PDB file of C-alpha atoms in Angstrom:
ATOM      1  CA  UNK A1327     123.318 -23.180  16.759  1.00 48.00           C
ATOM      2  CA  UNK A1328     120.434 -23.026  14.144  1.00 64.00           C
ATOM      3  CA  UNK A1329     120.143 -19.892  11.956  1.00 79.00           C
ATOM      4  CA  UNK A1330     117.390 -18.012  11.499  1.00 91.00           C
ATOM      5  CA  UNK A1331     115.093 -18.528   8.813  1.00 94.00           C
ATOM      6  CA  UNK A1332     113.526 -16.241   6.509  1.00 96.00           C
ATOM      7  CA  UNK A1333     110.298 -17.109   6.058  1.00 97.00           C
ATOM      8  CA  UNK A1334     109.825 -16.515   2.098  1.00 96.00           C
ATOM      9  CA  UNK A1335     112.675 -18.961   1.813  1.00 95.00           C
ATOM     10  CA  UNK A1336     110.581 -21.245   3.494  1.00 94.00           C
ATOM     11  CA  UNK A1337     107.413 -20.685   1.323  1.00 94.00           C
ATOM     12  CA  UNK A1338     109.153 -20.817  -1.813  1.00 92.00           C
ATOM     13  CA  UNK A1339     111.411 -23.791  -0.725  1.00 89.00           C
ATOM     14  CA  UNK A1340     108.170 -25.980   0.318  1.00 88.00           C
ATOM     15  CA  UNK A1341     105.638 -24.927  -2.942  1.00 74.00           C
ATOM     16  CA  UNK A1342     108.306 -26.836  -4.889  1.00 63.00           C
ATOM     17  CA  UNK A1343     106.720 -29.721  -3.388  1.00 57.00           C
ATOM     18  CA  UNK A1344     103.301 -29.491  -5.295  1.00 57.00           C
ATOM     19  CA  UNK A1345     105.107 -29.863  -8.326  1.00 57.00           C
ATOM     20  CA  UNK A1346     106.362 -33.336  -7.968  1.00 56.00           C
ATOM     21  CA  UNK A1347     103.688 -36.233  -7.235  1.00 65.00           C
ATOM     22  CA  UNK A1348     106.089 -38.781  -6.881  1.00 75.00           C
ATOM     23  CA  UNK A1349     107.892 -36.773  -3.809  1.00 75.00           C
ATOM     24  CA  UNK A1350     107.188 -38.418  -0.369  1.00 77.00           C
ATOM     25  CA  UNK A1351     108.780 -36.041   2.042  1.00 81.00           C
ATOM     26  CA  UNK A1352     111.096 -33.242   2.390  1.00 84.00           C
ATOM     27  CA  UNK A1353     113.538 -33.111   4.834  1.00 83.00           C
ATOM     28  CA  UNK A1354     115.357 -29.532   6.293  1.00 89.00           C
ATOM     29  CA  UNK A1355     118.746 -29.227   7.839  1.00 86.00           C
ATOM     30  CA  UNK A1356     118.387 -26.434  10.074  1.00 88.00           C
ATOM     31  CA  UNK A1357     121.902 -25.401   9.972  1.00 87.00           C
ATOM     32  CA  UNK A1358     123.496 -25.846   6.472  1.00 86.00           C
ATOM     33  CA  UNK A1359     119.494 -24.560   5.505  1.00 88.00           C
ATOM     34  CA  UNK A1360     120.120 -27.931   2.795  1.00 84.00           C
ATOM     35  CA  UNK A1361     116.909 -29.379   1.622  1.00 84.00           C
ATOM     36  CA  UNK A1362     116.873 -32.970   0.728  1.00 79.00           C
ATOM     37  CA  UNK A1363     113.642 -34.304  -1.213  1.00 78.00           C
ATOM     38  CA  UNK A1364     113.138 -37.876  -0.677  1.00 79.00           C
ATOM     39  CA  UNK A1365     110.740 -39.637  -3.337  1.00 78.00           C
ATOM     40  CA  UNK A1366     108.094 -42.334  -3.197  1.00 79.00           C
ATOM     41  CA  UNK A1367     110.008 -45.704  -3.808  1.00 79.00           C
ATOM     42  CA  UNK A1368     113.113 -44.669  -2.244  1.00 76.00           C
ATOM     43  CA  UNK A1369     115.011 -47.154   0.177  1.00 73.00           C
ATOM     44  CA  UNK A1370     116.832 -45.924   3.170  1.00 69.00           C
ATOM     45  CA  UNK A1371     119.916 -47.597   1.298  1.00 74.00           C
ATOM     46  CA  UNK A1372     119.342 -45.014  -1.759  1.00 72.00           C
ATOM     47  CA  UNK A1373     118.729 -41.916   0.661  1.00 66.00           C
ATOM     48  CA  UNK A1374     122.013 -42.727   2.419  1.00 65.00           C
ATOM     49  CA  UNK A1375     124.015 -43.645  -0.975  1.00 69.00           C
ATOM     50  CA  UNK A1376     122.470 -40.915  -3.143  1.00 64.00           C
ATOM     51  CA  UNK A1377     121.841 -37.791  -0.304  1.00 62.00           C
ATOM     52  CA  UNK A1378     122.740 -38.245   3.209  1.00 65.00           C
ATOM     53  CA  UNK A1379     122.901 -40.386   6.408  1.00 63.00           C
ATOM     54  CA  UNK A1380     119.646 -38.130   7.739  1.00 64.00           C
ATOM     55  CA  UNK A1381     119.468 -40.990  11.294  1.00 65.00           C
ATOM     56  CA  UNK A1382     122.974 -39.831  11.517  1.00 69.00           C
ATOM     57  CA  UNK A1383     122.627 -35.828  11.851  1.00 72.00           C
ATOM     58  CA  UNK A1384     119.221 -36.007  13.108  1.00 73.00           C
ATOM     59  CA  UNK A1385     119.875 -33.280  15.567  1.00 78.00           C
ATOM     60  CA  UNK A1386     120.232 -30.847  12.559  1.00 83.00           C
ATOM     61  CA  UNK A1387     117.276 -32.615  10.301  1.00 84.00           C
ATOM     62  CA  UNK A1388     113.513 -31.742  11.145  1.00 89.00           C
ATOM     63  CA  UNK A1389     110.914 -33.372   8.554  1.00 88.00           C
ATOM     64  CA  UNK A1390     108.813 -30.077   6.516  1.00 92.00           C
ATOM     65  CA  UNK A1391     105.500 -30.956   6.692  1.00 92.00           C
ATOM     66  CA  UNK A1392     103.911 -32.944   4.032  1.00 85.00           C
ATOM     67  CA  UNK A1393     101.444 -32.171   0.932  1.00 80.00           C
ATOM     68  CA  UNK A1394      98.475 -33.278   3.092  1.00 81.00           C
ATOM     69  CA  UNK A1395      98.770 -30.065   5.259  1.00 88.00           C
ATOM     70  CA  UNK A1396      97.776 -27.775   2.347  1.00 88.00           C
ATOM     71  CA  UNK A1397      93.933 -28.454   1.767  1.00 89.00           C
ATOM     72  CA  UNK A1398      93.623 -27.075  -1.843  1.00 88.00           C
ATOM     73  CA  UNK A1399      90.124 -27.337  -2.281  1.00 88.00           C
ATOM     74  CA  UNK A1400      89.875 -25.395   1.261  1.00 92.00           C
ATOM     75  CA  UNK A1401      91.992 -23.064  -0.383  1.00 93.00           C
ATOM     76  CA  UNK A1402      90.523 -22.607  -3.269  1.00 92.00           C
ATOM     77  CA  UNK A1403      87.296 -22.161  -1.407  1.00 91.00           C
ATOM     78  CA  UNK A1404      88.673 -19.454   0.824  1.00 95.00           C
ATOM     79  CA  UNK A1405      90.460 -17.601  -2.468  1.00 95.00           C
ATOM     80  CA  UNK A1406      86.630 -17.373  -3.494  1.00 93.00           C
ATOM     81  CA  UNK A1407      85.181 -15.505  -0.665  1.00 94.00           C
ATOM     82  CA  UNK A1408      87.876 -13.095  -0.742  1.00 95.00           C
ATOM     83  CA  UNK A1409      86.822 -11.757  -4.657  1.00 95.00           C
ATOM     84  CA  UNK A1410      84.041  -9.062  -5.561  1.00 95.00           C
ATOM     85  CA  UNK A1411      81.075 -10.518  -6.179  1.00 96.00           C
ATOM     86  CA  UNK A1412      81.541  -9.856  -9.945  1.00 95.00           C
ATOM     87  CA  UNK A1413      84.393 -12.234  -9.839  1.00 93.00           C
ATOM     88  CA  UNK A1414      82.518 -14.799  -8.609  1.00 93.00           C
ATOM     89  CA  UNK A1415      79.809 -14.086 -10.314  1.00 93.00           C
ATOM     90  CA  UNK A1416      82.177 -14.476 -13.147  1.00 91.00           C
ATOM     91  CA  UNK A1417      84.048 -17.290 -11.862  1.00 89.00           C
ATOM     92  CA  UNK A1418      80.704 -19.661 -11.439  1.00 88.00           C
ATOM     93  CA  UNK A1419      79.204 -18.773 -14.726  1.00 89.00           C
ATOM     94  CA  UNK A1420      82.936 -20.297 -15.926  1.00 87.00           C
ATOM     95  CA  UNK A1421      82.840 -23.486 -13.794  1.00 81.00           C
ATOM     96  CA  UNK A1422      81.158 -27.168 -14.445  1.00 76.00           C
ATOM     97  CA  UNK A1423      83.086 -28.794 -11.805  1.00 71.00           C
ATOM     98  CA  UNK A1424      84.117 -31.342 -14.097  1.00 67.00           C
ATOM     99  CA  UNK A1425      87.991 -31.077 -13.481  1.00 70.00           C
ATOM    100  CA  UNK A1426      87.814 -29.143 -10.122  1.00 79.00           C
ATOM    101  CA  UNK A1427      91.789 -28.050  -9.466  1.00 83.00           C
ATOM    102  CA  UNK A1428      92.389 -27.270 -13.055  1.00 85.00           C
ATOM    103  CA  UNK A1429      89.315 -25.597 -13.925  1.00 88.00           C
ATOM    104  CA  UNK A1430      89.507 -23.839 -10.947  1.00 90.00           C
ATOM    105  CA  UNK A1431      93.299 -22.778 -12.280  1.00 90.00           C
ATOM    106  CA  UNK A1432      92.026 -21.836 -15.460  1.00 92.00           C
ATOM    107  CA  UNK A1433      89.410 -19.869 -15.141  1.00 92.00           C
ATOM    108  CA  UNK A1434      91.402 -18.039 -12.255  1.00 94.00           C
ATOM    109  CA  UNK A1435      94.227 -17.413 -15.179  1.00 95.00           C
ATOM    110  CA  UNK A1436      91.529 -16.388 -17.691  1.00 93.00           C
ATOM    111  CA  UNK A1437      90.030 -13.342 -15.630  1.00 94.00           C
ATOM    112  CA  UNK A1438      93.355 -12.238 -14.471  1.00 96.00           C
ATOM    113  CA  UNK A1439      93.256 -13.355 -11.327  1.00 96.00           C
ATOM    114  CA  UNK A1440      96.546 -15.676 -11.460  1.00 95.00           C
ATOM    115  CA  UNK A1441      98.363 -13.171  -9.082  1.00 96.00           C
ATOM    116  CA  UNK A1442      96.036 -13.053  -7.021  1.00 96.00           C
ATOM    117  CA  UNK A1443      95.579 -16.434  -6.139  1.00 96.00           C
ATOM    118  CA  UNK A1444      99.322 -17.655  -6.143  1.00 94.00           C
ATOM    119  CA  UNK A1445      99.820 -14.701  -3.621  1.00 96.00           C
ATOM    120  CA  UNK A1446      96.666 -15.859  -1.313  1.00 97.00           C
ATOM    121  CA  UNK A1447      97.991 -19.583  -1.768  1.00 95.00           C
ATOM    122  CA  UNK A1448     101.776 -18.209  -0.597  1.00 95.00           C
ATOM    123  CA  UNK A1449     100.640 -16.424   2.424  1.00 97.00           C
ATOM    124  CA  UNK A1450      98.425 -20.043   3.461  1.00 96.00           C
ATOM    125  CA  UNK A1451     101.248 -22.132   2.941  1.00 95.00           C
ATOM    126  CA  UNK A1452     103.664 -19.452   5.317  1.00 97.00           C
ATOM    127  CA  UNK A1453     100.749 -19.991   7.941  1.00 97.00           C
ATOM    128  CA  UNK A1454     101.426 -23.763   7.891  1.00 96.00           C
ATOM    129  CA  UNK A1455     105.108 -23.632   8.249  1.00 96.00           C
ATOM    130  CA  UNK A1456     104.779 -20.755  10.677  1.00 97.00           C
ATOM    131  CA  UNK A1457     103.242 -22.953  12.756  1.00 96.00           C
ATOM    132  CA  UNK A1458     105.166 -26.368  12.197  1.00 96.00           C
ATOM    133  CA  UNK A1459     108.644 -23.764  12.459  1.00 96.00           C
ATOM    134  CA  UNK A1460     107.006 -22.820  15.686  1.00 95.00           C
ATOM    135  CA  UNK A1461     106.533 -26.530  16.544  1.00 95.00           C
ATOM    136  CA  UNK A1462     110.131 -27.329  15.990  1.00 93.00           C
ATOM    137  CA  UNK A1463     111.101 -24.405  17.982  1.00 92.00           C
ATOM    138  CA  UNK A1464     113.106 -23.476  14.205  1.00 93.00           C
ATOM    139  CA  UNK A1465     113.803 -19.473  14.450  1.00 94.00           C
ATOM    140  CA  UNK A1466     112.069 -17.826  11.411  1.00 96.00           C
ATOM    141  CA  UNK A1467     111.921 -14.379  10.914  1.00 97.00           C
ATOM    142  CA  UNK A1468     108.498 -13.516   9.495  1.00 97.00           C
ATOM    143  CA  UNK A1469     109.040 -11.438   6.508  1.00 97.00           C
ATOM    144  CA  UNK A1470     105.832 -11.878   4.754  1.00 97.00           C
ATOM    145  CA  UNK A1471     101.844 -12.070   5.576  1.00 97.00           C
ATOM    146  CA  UNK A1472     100.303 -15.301   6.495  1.00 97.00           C
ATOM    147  CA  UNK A1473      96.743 -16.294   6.179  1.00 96.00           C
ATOM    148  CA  UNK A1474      94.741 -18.942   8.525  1.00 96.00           C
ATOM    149  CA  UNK A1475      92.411 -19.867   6.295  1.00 94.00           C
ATOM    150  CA  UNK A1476      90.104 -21.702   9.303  1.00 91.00           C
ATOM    151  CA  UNK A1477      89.795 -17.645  10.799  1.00 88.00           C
ATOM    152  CA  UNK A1478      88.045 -16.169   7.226  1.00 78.00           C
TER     153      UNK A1478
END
């Protein structure tokens, strides 16, 4: 039987994934809760020798969704309608658009607003893997907010 799944340790088990490029997929055993990260490159020989025989427990193995599901510049976007209009007043008279995500990042850190956004950004990504957990029929128990950012 699966266990239930808090969904905070969800969230904070999938943002791990922005912070390797060369990651290609992330897989979830629904009832050890082990993650296994599978990188761009990889054979199925080197998944099986250095992780686990994932064909061979697939019952118990459900793919997380991938990078492409999180739209930062929708994000991003969405972050920007939520502030006062003295933040983005504030925010705009920062930005050139030359280096979009990193600008963006900066500027956010510069006014303060760092918080803010990694809390907005958190409650997208629970939306997404709400919805996939939902998909999967995984039990989560929904112990944070969630944010669909097509309803703002």
């Amino acid at each position: 039987m699966n266990k239930t799944i808090n969904l905070s340790w969800l969230v904070e088990k999938w943002t791990l994934l922005d912070e390797d490029s060369y990651l290609k997929s992330i897989w979830l055993n629904t009832e050890s809760l082990d993650i296994i990260r599978i990188n761009q490159g990889e054979t199925e020989e080197d998944i099986i020798n250095n992780y686990i025989d994932i064909d061979g427990d697939i019952e118990n193995y459900v793919l997380m969704p991938t990078a492409d599901e999180f739209d930062e510049e929708k994000v991003r976007q969405a972050f920007f309608e939520t502030l006062s209009r003295h933040q983005k007043d504030q925010l705009i008279d920062q930005f050139d658009g030359m280096a979009p995500r990193e600008e963006f990042l900066d500027i956010i850190y510069s006014l303060g607003l760092e918080k803010e956004f990694n809390e907005f950004s958190a409650k997208v990504v629970a939306y997404i893997l709400l919805n996939w957990a939902e998909d999967e029929r995984i039990s989560v128990n929904k112990d944070m907010e969630t944010i669909n950012i097509d309803k703002l």
